[in-house]
Amino acid sequence: MKTSNIDITNLSVTFDTKYGKVQGVDDVSITFPKDVVTGIIGETGSGKSLLGMSILRLLSNEAIVTGQCFYNGQDHMKLSKAQIKKIRGSQIGFIPQNPDLSLNPILTIQRQLIESLLTHTNISKQEAKEKVRSYLKQFGFKDIDKIMKSYPFQLSGGMNQRILCIIGIICNPDFVIADEPTKGLDAKLRKIVYENLIKVKKNYTSSMIIITHDLYFAGKFCDEIVVMYKGQVVEMGYSKDVINNPRHPYTKGLIGSTIRKGMVPINPPDSKENTSKCKFYTRCNQRNTKCIDSTIEMKRIPGGKVRCCAYD
């Protein structure tokens, strides 16, 4: 099964807790196409980051992961730790959230960038140093020597965000995954992130997975959007269709509750156990008896797919 897409089949992620098993991702099957920017959106706890992190096996040891994730003919779930480590950065780049938590505070910028190259490529240390200088220049840094000798705490938040982008692409990966790149950032830093990702898309790779809560950015930047709720994909399609004509009741509430659209209330989660087949049943203002007993599968609609009884 050799493919340049990322093909996920029946992927589930569960955690054993003192309260019992918690299902983070629930039997997801999806393809992330090459040369397409796909945004994954949803509330906190929807499973979007877990899904993205599963692709690179970056979840904690407490996570119980089942299913398949094929890329370039290899099932990532069956690879050894050494094998998956070689894929990270070289084949699939990763841009984490929050530079303060992601960059090593006791290593210089030069060392962090060079180590990434030496780990994933066969170039010499001098070649790696020259490549680092080139990428820093491409991302708008001026005093390159000073930047390379600096530690993260000596740079601004915007500068460190650019460093994270460089780390994610410096080994020329075919795919890039960005996990909540704007989470917790102010408007100024969000703008910098947008500009950096646009630069990545334009100059380096257009095969990207953007995990985000920023619906406005997802609609503008991504070619396709995947909507997740309680570990399931509930809607997916072209960005313009999902944003401008959402089909699933959850997506409608999510899109409607953005500031740019005005507040459209979505019912809060029900504390009672949901025994229906639809995970959104207790919050849905369009529910009916079919939602209780029917198995809710993804259904094709013009421009995408949706998981909802209303489209039977």
PDB file of C-alpha atoms in Angstrom:
ATOM      1  CA  MET A   1       0.000   0.000   0.000  1.00  0.00           C
ATOM      2  CA  LYS A   2       2.472   2.636  -1.177  1.00  0.00           C
ATOM      3  CA  THR A   3       0.956   6.105  -1.197  1.00  0.00           C
ATOM      4  CA  SER A   4       1.974   9.713  -0.886  1.00  0.00           C
ATOM      5  CA  ASN A   5      -1.256  10.464   1.004  1.00  0.00           C
ATOM      6  CA  ILE A   6      -1.630   9.825   4.717  1.00  0.00           C
ATOM      7  CA  ASP A   7      -4.250   7.079   4.989  1.00  0.00           C
ATOM      8  CA  ILE A   8      -5.783   6.406   8.410  1.00  0.00           C
ATOM      9  CA  THR A   9      -8.067   3.420   8.997  1.00  0.00           C
ATOM     10  CA  ASN A  10     -10.098   2.631  12.136  1.00  0.00           C
ATOM     11  CA  LEU A  11      -7.834   4.700  14.379  1.00  0.00           C
ATOM     12  CA  SER A  12      -8.820   4.829  18.044  1.00  0.00           C
ATOM     13  CA  VAL A  13      -7.027   6.370  21.016  1.00  0.00           C
ATOM     14  CA  THR A  14      -8.097   5.501  24.568  1.00  0.00           C
ATOM     15  CA  PHE A  15      -6.742   6.251  28.019  1.00  0.00           C
ATOM     16  CA  ASP A  16      -7.173   4.241  31.207  1.00  0.00           C
ATOM     17  CA  THR A  17      -8.064   6.613  34.042  1.00  0.00           C
ATOM     18  CA  LYS A  18      -9.283   6.174  37.603  1.00  0.00           C
ATOM     19  CA  TYR A  19     -12.750   6.995  36.262  1.00  0.00           C
ATOM     20  CA  GLY A  20     -12.557   4.300  33.595  1.00  0.00           C
ATOM     21  CA  LYS A  21     -11.633   4.298  29.926  1.00  0.00           C
ATOM     22  CA  VAL A  22     -11.683   7.627  28.103  1.00  0.00           C
ATOM     23  CA  GLN A  23     -12.076   7.543  24.329  1.00  0.00           C
ATOM     24  CA  GLY A  24     -10.054  10.354  22.756  1.00  0.00           C
ATOM     25  CA  VAL A  25     -10.327   9.263  19.124  1.00  0.00           C
ATOM     26  CA  ASP A  26     -13.136   6.926  18.097  1.00  0.00           C
ATOM     27  CA  ASP A  27     -12.615   4.665  15.070  1.00  0.00           C
ATOM     28  CA  VAL A  28     -11.561   7.381  12.620  1.00  0.00           C
ATOM     29  CA  SER A  29     -10.893   6.531   8.977  1.00  0.00           C
ATOM     30  CA  ILE A  30      -9.682   9.415   6.835  1.00  0.00           C
ATOM     31  CA  THR A  31      -7.254  10.304   4.051  1.00  0.00           C
ATOM     32  CA  PHE A  32      -5.106  13.420   4.154  1.00  0.00           C
ATOM     33  CA  PRO A  33      -4.221  14.049   0.482  1.00  0.00           C
ATOM     34  CA  LYS A  34      -0.836  15.211  -0.730  1.00  0.00           C
ATOM     35  CA  ASP A  35      -0.697  18.781  -2.058  1.00  0.00           C
ATOM     36  CA  VAL A  36      -3.750  19.735   0.016  1.00  0.00           C
ATOM     37  CA  VAL A  37      -3.856  21.836   3.191  1.00  0.00           C
ATOM     38  CA  THR A  38      -6.346  20.164   5.533  1.00  0.00           C
ATOM     39  CA  GLY A  39      -7.573  21.900   8.664  1.00  0.00           C
ATOM     40  CA  ILE A  40      -8.859  19.907  11.646  1.00  0.00           C
ATOM     41  CA  ILE A  41     -11.206  21.950  13.836  1.00  0.00           C
ATOM     42  CA  GLY A  42     -13.293  21.288  16.930  1.00  0.00           C
ATOM     43  CA  GLU A  43     -13.701  22.177  20.583  1.00  0.00           C
ATOM     44  CA  THR A  44     -11.098  21.424  23.221  1.00  0.00           C
ATOM     45  CA  GLY A  45     -11.302  17.683  23.845  1.00  0.00           C
ATOM     46  CA  SER A  46     -12.674  16.880  20.393  1.00  0.00           C
ATOM     47  CA  GLY A  47      -9.689  14.659  19.597  1.00  0.00           C
ATOM     48  CA  LYS A  48      -8.162  16.822  16.875  1.00  0.00           C
ATOM     49  CA  SER A  49      -4.689  17.056  18.429  1.00  0.00           C
ATOM     50  CA  LEU A  50      -4.734  13.382  19.413  1.00  0.00           C
ATOM     51  CA  LEU A  51      -5.464  12.452  15.806  1.00  0.00           C
ATOM     52  CA  GLY A  52      -2.626  14.600  14.478  1.00  0.00           C
ATOM     53  CA  MET A  53      -0.146  13.466  17.120  1.00  0.00           C
ATOM     54  CA  SER A  54      -1.024   9.809  16.441  1.00  0.00           C
ATOM     55  CA  ILE A  55       0.320  10.101  12.902  1.00  0.00           C
ATOM     56  CA  LEU A  56       3.828  10.702  14.266  1.00  0.00           C
ATOM     57  CA  ARG A  57       3.385   8.539  17.369  1.00  0.00           C
ATOM     58  CA  LEU A  58       3.922  11.539  19.645  1.00  0.00           C
ATOM     59  CA  LEU A  59       1.334  10.543  22.251  1.00  0.00           C
ATOM     60  CA  SER A  60       2.276   9.649  25.814  1.00  0.00           C
ATOM     61  CA  ASN A  61       2.846   6.049  26.852  1.00  0.00           C
ATOM     62  CA  GLU A  62      -0.541   6.108  28.599  1.00  0.00           C
ATOM     63  CA  ALA A  63      -2.318   6.308  25.229  1.00  0.00           C
ATOM     64  CA  ILE A  64      -3.681   3.028  23.858  1.00  0.00           C
ATOM     65  CA  VAL A  65      -3.662   3.369  20.064  1.00  0.00           C
ATOM     66  CA  THR A  66      -5.271   0.915  17.646  1.00  0.00           C
ATOM     67  CA  GLY A  67      -5.818   1.055  13.901  1.00  0.00           C
ATOM     68  CA  GLN A  68      -3.590   1.839  10.937  1.00  0.00           C
ATOM     69  CA  CYS A  69      -1.802   4.895   9.584  1.00  0.00           C
ATOM     70  CA  PHE A  70      -0.133   4.333   6.218  1.00  0.00           C
ATOM     71  CA  TYR A  71       2.310   6.727   4.620  1.00  0.00           C
ATOM     72  CA  ASN A  72       4.732   5.814   1.830  1.00  0.00           C
ATOM     73  CA  GLY A  73       3.837   2.153   2.189  1.00  0.00           C
ATOM     74  CA  GLN A  74       4.521   1.947   5.925  1.00  0.00           C
ATOM     75  CA  ASP A  75       2.058   1.524   8.766  1.00  0.00           C
ATOM     76  CA  HIS A  76       3.286   3.952  11.412  1.00  0.00           C
ATOM     77  CA  MET A  77       1.570   1.943  14.138  1.00  0.00           C
ATOM     78  CA  LYS A  78       3.840  -1.040  13.451  1.00  0.00           C
ATOM     79  CA  LEU A  79       7.157   0.787  13.220  1.00  0.00           C
ATOM     80  CA  SER A  80       9.786   0.700  15.943  1.00  0.00           C
ATOM     81  CA  LYS A  81      10.612   3.846  17.904  1.00  0.00           C
ATOM     82  CA  ALA A  82      13.826   4.217  15.899  1.00  0.00           C
ATOM     83  CA  GLN A  83      11.984   3.888  12.581  1.00  0.00           C
ATOM     84  CA  ILE A  84       9.272   6.428  13.428  1.00  0.00           C
ATOM     85  CA  LYS A  85      11.919   8.842  14.749  1.00  0.00           C
ATOM     86  CA  LYS A  86      13.578   8.823  11.308  1.00  0.00           C
ATOM     87  CA  ILE A  87      10.260   9.708   9.657  1.00  0.00           C
ATOM     88  CA  ARG A  88       9.647  12.692  11.945  1.00  0.00           C
ATOM     89  CA  GLY A  89      11.194  15.735  10.379  1.00  0.00           C
ATOM     90  CA  SER A  90      12.538  14.008   7.272  1.00  0.00           C
ATOM     91  CA  GLN A  91       9.240  12.789   5.753  1.00  0.00           C
ATOM     92  CA  ILE A  92       6.650  14.490   7.949  1.00  0.00           C
ATOM     93  CA  GLY A  93       7.584  17.743   9.653  1.00  0.00           C
ATOM     94  CA  PHE A  94       5.993  18.895  12.890  1.00  0.00           C
ATOM     95  CA  ILE A  95       5.360  22.466  14.045  1.00  0.00           C
ATOM     96  CA  PRO A  96       4.277  22.360  17.706  1.00  0.00           C
ATOM     97  CA  GLN A  97       2.317  24.981  19.599  1.00  0.00           C
ATOM     98  CA  ASN A  98       3.785  27.514  22.019  1.00  0.00           C
ATOM     99  CA  PRO A  99       7.514  28.204  21.492  1.00  0.00           C
ATOM    100  CA  ASP A 100       8.009  28.662  25.247  1.00  0.00           C
ATOM    101  CA  LEU A 101       7.185  24.993  25.795  1.00  0.00           C
ATOM    102  CA  SER A 102       8.600  23.554  22.578  1.00  0.00           C
ATOM    103  CA  LEU A 103      12.091  25.071  22.301  1.00  0.00           C
ATOM    104  CA  ASN A 104      14.861  23.885  24.613  1.00  0.00           C
ATOM    105  CA  PRO A 105      15.734  26.862  26.869  1.00  0.00           C
ATOM    106  CA  ILE A 106      19.323  25.721  27.507  1.00  0.00           C
ATOM    107  CA  LEU A 107      20.356  25.156  23.875  1.00  0.00           C
ATOM    108  CA  THR A 108      21.207  27.859  21.363  1.00  0.00           C
ATOM    109  CA  ILE A 109      19.054  28.331  18.274  1.00  0.00           C
ATOM    110  CA  GLN A 110      21.957  27.167  16.128  1.00  0.00           C
ATOM    111  CA  ARG A 111      22.318  23.909  18.021  1.00  0.00           C
ATOM    112  CA  GLN A 112      18.600  23.123  17.966  1.00  0.00           C
ATOM    113  CA  LEU A 113      18.347  23.683  14.212  1.00  0.00           C
ATOM    114  CA  ILE A 114      21.601  21.897  13.351  1.00  0.00           C
ATOM    115  CA  GLU A 115      20.753  18.876  15.513  1.00  0.00           C
ATOM    116  CA  SER A 116      17.506  18.451  13.604  1.00  0.00           C
ATOM    117  CA  LEU A 117      19.421  18.360  10.311  1.00  0.00           C
ATOM    118  CA  LEU A 118      22.138  16.021  11.565  1.00  0.00           C
ATOM    119  CA  THR A 119      19.505  13.636  12.949  1.00  0.00           C
ATOM    120  CA  HIS A 120      17.429  13.387   9.777  1.00  0.00           C
ATOM    121  CA  THR A 121      19.877  13.972   6.906  1.00  0.00           C
ATOM    122  CA  ASN A 122      23.336  12.832   5.818  1.00  0.00           C
ATOM    123  CA  ILE A 123      24.856  16.287   5.395  1.00  0.00           C
ATOM    124  CA  SER A 124      27.961  17.440   7.253  1.00  0.00           C
ATOM    125  CA  LYS A 125      27.907  19.786  10.225  1.00  0.00           C
ATOM    126  CA  GLN A 126      29.269  22.628   8.082  1.00  0.00           C
ATOM    127  CA  GLU A 127      26.615  22.022   5.416  1.00  0.00           C
ATOM    128  CA  ALA A 128      23.974  21.974   8.146  1.00  0.00           C
ATOM    129  CA  LYS A 129      25.245  25.286   9.500  1.00  0.00           C
ATOM    130  CA  GLU A 130      25.034  26.895   6.051  1.00  0.00           C
ATOM    131  CA  LYS A 131      21.517  25.555   5.538  1.00  0.00           C
ATOM    132  CA  VAL A 132      20.452  26.971   8.909  1.00  0.00           C
ATOM    133  CA  ARG A 133      21.829  30.368   7.918  1.00  0.00           C
ATOM    134  CA  SER A 134      19.936  30.207   4.621  1.00  0.00           C
ATOM    135  CA  TYR A 135      16.614  29.348   6.286  1.00  0.00           C
ATOM    136  CA  LEU A 136      16.999  32.045   8.929  1.00  0.00           C
ATOM    137  CA  LYS A 137      17.535  34.564   6.148  1.00  0.00           C
ATOM    138  CA  GLN A 138      14.510  33.279   4.208  1.00  0.00           C
ATOM    139  CA  PHE A 139      12.352  33.751   7.310  1.00  0.00           C
ATOM    140  CA  GLY A 140      13.340  37.381   7.669  1.00  0.00           C
ATOM    141  CA  PHE A 141      16.085  37.285  10.311  1.00  0.00           C
ATOM    142  CA  LYS A 142      18.720  40.010   9.911  1.00  0.00           C
ATOM    143  CA  ASP A 143      21.695  39.534  12.245  1.00  0.00           C
ATOM    144  CA  ILE A 144      22.094  35.815  11.514  1.00  0.00           C
ATOM    145  CA  ASP A 145      25.247  35.264  13.605  1.00  0.00           C
ATOM    146  CA  LYS A 146      23.632  36.844  16.658  1.00  0.00           C
ATOM    147  CA  ILE A 147      20.424  34.847  16.217  1.00  0.00           C
ATOM    148  CA  MET A 148      22.304  31.552  15.884  1.00  0.00           C
ATOM    149  CA  LYS A 149      24.180  32.181  19.130  1.00  0.00           C
ATOM    150  CA  SER A 150      21.045  33.256  20.995  1.00  0.00           C
ATOM    151  CA  TYR A 151      18.938  31.224  23.415  1.00  0.00           C
ATOM    152  CA  PRO A 152      15.137  31.202  23.056  1.00  0.00           C
ATOM    153  CA  PHE A 153      14.632  33.510  26.055  1.00  0.00           C
ATOM    154  CA  GLN A 154      16.741  36.147  24.305  1.00  0.00           C
ATOM    155  CA  LEU A 155      14.373  36.289  21.314  1.00  0.00           C
ATOM    156  CA  SER A 156      10.866  37.669  21.005  1.00  0.00           C
ATOM    157  CA  GLY A 157       7.804  35.430  20.828  1.00  0.00           C
ATOM    158  CA  GLY A 158       7.457  36.154  17.121  1.00  0.00           C
ATOM    159  CA  MET A 159      11.072  35.215  16.459  1.00  0.00           C
ATOM    160  CA  ASN A 160      10.724  31.942  18.349  1.00  0.00           C
ATOM    161  CA  GLN A 161       7.555  31.154  16.423  1.00  0.00           C
ATOM    162  CA  ARG A 162       9.534  31.526  13.193  1.00  0.00           C
ATOM    163  CA  ILE A 163      12.211  29.205  14.620  1.00  0.00           C
ATOM    164  CA  LEU A 164       9.546  26.544  15.228  1.00  0.00           C
ATOM    165  CA  CYS A 165       8.421  26.827  11.609  1.00  0.00           C
ATOM    166  CA  ILE A 166      12.010  26.412  10.424  1.00  0.00           C
ATOM    167  CA  ILE A 167      12.484  23.314  12.604  1.00  0.00           C
ATOM    168  CA  GLY A 168       9.346  21.831  11.042  1.00  0.00           C
ATOM    169  CA  ILE A 169      10.490  22.267   7.439  1.00  0.00           C
ATOM    170  CA  ILE A 170      14.291  22.446   7.427  1.00  0.00           C
ATOM    171  CA  CYS A 171      14.683  18.754   6.525  1.00  0.00           C
ATOM    172  CA  ASN A 172      12.431  19.231   3.470  1.00  0.00           C
ATOM    173  CA  PRO A 173       9.569  16.939   4.553  1.00  0.00           C
ATOM    174  CA  ASP A 174       6.797  16.053   2.116  1.00  0.00           C
ATOM    175  CA  PHE A 175       4.104  16.690   4.753  1.00  0.00           C
ATOM    176  CA  VAL A 176       3.918  19.185   7.614  1.00  0.00           C
ATOM    177  CA  ILE A 177       1.648  18.923  10.672  1.00  0.00           C
ATOM    178  CA  ALA A 178       1.061  22.094  12.708  1.00  0.00           C
ATOM    179  CA  ASP A 179      -0.584  21.562  16.108  1.00  0.00           C
ATOM    180  CA  GLU A 180      -2.622  24.543  17.357  1.00  0.00           C
ATOM    181  CA  PRO A 181      -0.049  27.044  16.038  1.00  0.00           C
ATOM    182  CA  THR A 182      -2.013  30.079  17.274  1.00  0.00           C
ATOM    183  CA  LYS A 183      -3.248  28.754  20.624  1.00  0.00           C
ATOM    184  CA  GLY A 184      -2.756  31.209  23.475  1.00  0.00           C
ATOM    185  CA  LEU A 185      -1.187  33.875  21.255  1.00  0.00           C
ATOM    186  CA  ASP A 186      -2.199  37.509  21.052  1.00  0.00           C
ATOM    187  CA  ALA A 187      -3.349  39.094  17.793  1.00  0.00           C
ATOM    188  CA  LYS A 188       0.145  40.271  16.846  1.00  0.00           C
ATOM    189  CA  LEU A 189       1.702  36.822  17.240  1.00  0.00           C
ATOM    190  CA  ARG A 190      -1.233  35.154  15.475  1.00  0.00           C
ATOM    191  CA  LYS A 191      -0.569  37.389  12.478  1.00  0.00           C
ATOM    192  CA  ILE A 192       3.083  36.295  12.494  1.00  0.00           C
ATOM    193  CA  VAL A 193       2.042  32.632  12.578  1.00  0.00           C
ATOM    194  CA  TYR A 194      -0.323  33.157   9.645  1.00  0.00           C
ATOM    195  CA  GLU A 195       2.450  34.799   7.629  1.00  0.00           C
ATOM    196  CA  ASN A 196       4.894  32.001   8.489  1.00  0.00           C
ATOM    197  CA  LEU A 197       2.488  29.242   7.466  1.00  0.00           C
ATOM    198  CA  ILE A 198       1.647  31.041   4.234  1.00  0.00           C
ATOM    199  CA  LYS A 199       5.396  31.170   3.539  1.00  0.00           C
ATOM    200  CA  VAL A 200       5.675  27.416   4.231  1.00  0.00           C
ATOM    201  CA  LYS A 201       2.740  26.661   1.926  1.00  0.00           C
ATOM    202  CA  LYS A 202       4.017  28.890  -0.874  1.00  0.00           C
ATOM    203  CA  ASN A 203       7.731  28.062  -0.803  1.00  0.00           C
ATOM    204  CA  TYR A 204       8.193  24.643   0.812  1.00  0.00           C
ATOM    205  CA  THR A 205       5.228  22.258   0.840  1.00  0.00           C
ATOM    206  CA  SER A 206       1.501  22.475   0.168  1.00  0.00           C
ATOM    207  CA  SER A 207       0.860  19.126   1.893  1.00  0.00           C
ATOM    208  CA  MET A 208      -0.157  20.210   5.378  1.00  0.00           C
ATOM    209  CA  ILE A 209      -2.408  19.286   8.297  1.00  0.00           C
ATOM    210  CA  ILE A 210      -3.344  22.294  10.429  1.00  0.00           C
ATOM    211  CA  ILE A 211      -4.898  21.480  13.812  1.00  0.00           C
ATOM    212  CA  THR A 212      -6.604  24.641  14.982  1.00  0.00           C
ATOM    213  CA  HIS A 213      -9.418  26.243  16.936  1.00  0.00           C
ATOM    214  CA  ASP A 214      -9.122  29.362  14.754  1.00  0.00           C
ATOM    215  CA  LEU A 215     -12.048  28.935  12.362  1.00  0.00           C
ATOM    216  CA  TYR A 216     -11.394  32.160  10.494  1.00  0.00           C
ATOM    217  CA  PHE A 217      -7.825  31.129   9.701  1.00  0.00           C
ATOM    218  CA  ALA A 218      -8.896  27.590   8.767  1.00  0.00           C
ATOM    219  CA  GLY A 219     -11.426  28.967   6.309  1.00  0.00           C
ATOM    220  CA  LYS A 220      -8.912  31.315   4.697  1.00  0.00           C
ATOM    221  CA  PHE A 221      -5.795  29.116   4.698  1.00  0.00           C
ATOM    222  CA  CYS A 222      -6.984  25.517   4.320  1.00  0.00           C
ATOM    223  CA  ASP A 223      -8.224  23.795   1.164  1.00  0.00           C
ATOM    224  CA  GLU A 224     -10.321  21.283   3.103  1.00  0.00           C
ATOM    225  CA  ILE A 225     -11.690  21.181   6.646  1.00  0.00           C
ATOM    226  CA  VAL A 226     -12.364  18.234   8.955  1.00  0.00           C
ATOM    227  CA  VAL A 227     -14.686  18.835  11.926  1.00  0.00           C
ATOM    228  CA  MET A 228     -14.298  16.614  15.002  1.00  0.00           C
ATOM    229  CA  TYR A 229     -16.595  16.121  17.977  1.00  0.00           C
ATOM    230  CA  LYS A 230     -15.958  13.734  20.885  1.00  0.00           C
ATOM    231  CA  GLY A 231     -13.353  11.776  18.958  1.00  0.00           C
ATOM    232  CA  GLN A 232     -15.345  11.382  15.756  1.00  0.00           C
ATOM    233  CA  VAL A 233     -15.239  13.140  12.409  1.00  0.00           C
ATOM    234  CA  VAL A 234     -18.725  14.632  12.014  1.00  0.00           C
ATOM    235  CA  GLU A 235     -18.191  16.671   8.851  1.00  0.00           C
ATOM    236  CA  MET A 236     -15.550  17.177   6.188  1.00  0.00           C
ATOM    237  CA  GLY A 237     -15.349  18.941   2.856  1.00  0.00           C
ATOM    238  CA  TYR A 238     -14.001  21.881   0.925  1.00  0.00           C
ATOM    239  CA  SER A 239     -13.306  24.812   3.231  1.00  0.00           C
ATOM    240  CA  LYS A 240     -15.720  27.181   1.507  1.00  0.00           C
ATOM    241  CA  ASP A 241     -18.536  24.631   1.837  1.00  0.00           C
ATOM    242  CA  VAL A 242     -17.885  23.805   5.500  1.00  0.00           C
ATOM    243  CA  ILE A 243     -17.533  27.456   6.521  1.00  0.00           C
ATOM    244  CA  ASN A 244     -20.254  28.997   4.349  1.00  0.00           C
ATOM    245  CA  ASN A 245     -22.724  26.105   4.245  1.00  0.00           C
ATOM    246  CA  PRO A 246     -22.176  23.822   7.267  1.00  0.00           C
ATOM    247  CA  ARG A 247     -24.388  20.718   7.306  1.00  0.00           C
ATOM    248  CA  HIS A 248     -23.894  19.041  10.678  1.00  0.00           C
ATOM    249  CA  PRO A 249     -25.743  20.744  13.591  1.00  0.00           C
ATOM    250  CA  TYR A 250     -22.503  20.849  15.580  1.00  0.00           C
ATOM    251  CA  THR A 251     -20.617  22.542  12.743  1.00  0.00           C
ATOM    252  CA  LYS A 252     -23.439  25.056  12.358  1.00  0.00           C
ATOM    253  CA  GLY A 253     -23.168  25.982  16.034  1.00  0.00           C
ATOM    254  CA  LEU A 254     -19.380  26.051  15.944  1.00  0.00           C
ATOM    255  CA  ILE A 255     -19.228  28.311  12.889  1.00  0.00           C
ATOM    256  CA  GLY A 256     -22.096  30.459  14.121  1.00  0.00           C
ATOM    257  CA  SER A 257     -20.522  31.113  17.503  1.00  0.00           C
ATOM    258  CA  THR A 258     -17.449  32.858  16.114  1.00  0.00           C
ATOM    259  CA  ILE A 259     -17.189  36.563  16.837  1.00  0.00           C
ATOM    260  CA  ARG A 260     -17.118  37.440  13.156  1.00  0.00           C
ATOM    261  CA  LYS A 261     -20.515  35.779  12.661  1.00  0.00           C
ATOM    262  CA  GLY A 262     -22.179  36.824  15.898  1.00  0.00           C
ATOM    263  CA  MET A 263     -23.111  34.516  18.758  1.00  0.00           C
ATOM    264  CA  VAL A 264     -25.325  31.561  17.916  1.00  0.00           C
ATOM    265  CA  PRO A 265     -25.711  29.498  21.100  1.00  0.00           C
ATOM    266  CA  ILE A 266     -24.925  25.800  21.054  1.00  0.00           C
ATOM    267  CA  ASN A 267     -26.403  23.708  23.858  1.00  0.00           C
ATOM    268  CA  PRO A 268     -23.851  22.857  26.573  1.00  0.00           C
ATOM    269  CA  PRO A 269     -22.853  19.223  27.126  1.00  0.00           C
ATOM    270  CA  ASP A 270     -25.417  17.171  29.035  1.00  0.00           C
ATOM    271  CA  SER A 271     -24.134  15.655  32.277  1.00  0.00           C
ATOM    272  CA  LYS A 272     -26.364  12.616  31.746  1.00  0.00           C
ATOM    273  CA  GLU A 273     -24.935   9.630  29.910  1.00  0.00           C
ATOM    274  CA  ASN A 274     -25.670   9.746  26.198  1.00  0.00           C
ATOM    275  CA  THR A 275     -27.131   6.360  25.223  1.00  0.00           C
ATOM    276  CA  SER A 276     -27.983   7.328  21.644  1.00  0.00           C
ATOM    277  CA  LYS A 277     -25.924   6.369  18.600  1.00  0.00           C
ATOM    278  CA  CYS A 278     -25.198  10.041  17.888  1.00  0.00           C
ATOM    279  CA  LYS A 279     -22.626  11.615  20.224  1.00  0.00           C
ATOM    280  CA  PHE A 280     -24.111  15.069  19.651  1.00  0.00           C
ATOM    281  CA  TYR A 281     -27.669  13.958  20.461  1.00  0.00           C
ATOM    282  CA  THR A 282     -28.008  15.638  23.867  1.00  0.00           C
ATOM    283  CA  ARG A 283     -26.826  18.997  22.483  1.00  0.00           C
ATOM    284  CA  CYS A 284     -28.672  18.915  19.164  1.00  0.00           C
ATOM    285  CA  ASN A 285     -31.795  21.001  18.539  1.00  0.00           C
ATOM    286  CA  GLN A 286     -32.615  18.926  15.442  1.00  0.00           C
ATOM    287  CA  ARG A 287     -32.581  15.480  17.063  1.00  0.00           C
ATOM    288  CA  ASN A 288     -35.235  12.864  16.387  1.00  0.00           C
ATOM    289  CA  THR A 289     -35.918   9.214  17.200  1.00  0.00           C
ATOM    290  CA  LYS A 290     -33.684   7.991  14.365  1.00  0.00           C
ATOM    291  CA  CYS A 291     -30.683   9.450  16.177  1.00  0.00           C
ATOM    292  CA  ILE A 292     -31.262   7.113  19.127  1.00  0.00           C
ATOM    293  CA  ASP A 293     -31.331   3.744  17.404  1.00  0.00           C
ATOM    294  CA  SER A 294     -29.630   4.203  14.039  1.00  0.00           C
ATOM    295  CA  THR A 295     -25.909   3.670  13.540  1.00  0.00           C
ATOM    296  CA  ILE A 296     -24.680   7.037  12.310  1.00  0.00           C
ATOM    297  CA  GLU A 297     -22.255   6.640   9.415  1.00  0.00           C
ATOM    298  CA  MET A 298     -20.505   9.266   7.305  1.00  0.00           C
ATOM    299  CA  LYS A 299     -22.626  10.079   4.276  1.00  0.00           C
ATOM    300  CA  ARG A 300     -21.553  11.716   1.035  1.00  0.00           C
ATOM    301  CA  ILE A 301     -23.004  15.135   0.308  1.00  0.00           C
ATOM    302  CA  PRO A 302     -22.122  17.647  -2.426  1.00  0.00           C
ATOM    303  CA  GLY A 303     -18.605  18.860  -1.607  1.00  0.00           C
ATOM    304  CA  GLY A 304     -17.921  16.502   1.297  1.00  0.00           C
ATOM    305  CA  LYS A 305     -19.277  14.105   3.943  1.00  0.00           C
ATOM    306  CA  VAL A 306     -21.408  14.433   7.081  1.00  0.00           C
ATOM    307  CA  ARG A 307     -22.341  12.168  10.021  1.00  0.00           C
ATOM    308  CA  CYS A 308     -26.008  12.995  10.631  1.00  0.00           C
ATOM    309  CA  CYS A 309     -29.392  11.216  10.401  1.00  0.00           C
ATOM    310  CA  ALA A 310     -30.865  14.227   8.613  1.00  0.00           C
ATOM    311  CA  TYR A 311     -28.983  13.169   5.477  1.00  0.00           C
ATOM    312  CA  ASP A 312     -30.223   9.557   5.328  1.00  0.00           C
TER     313      ASP A 312
END
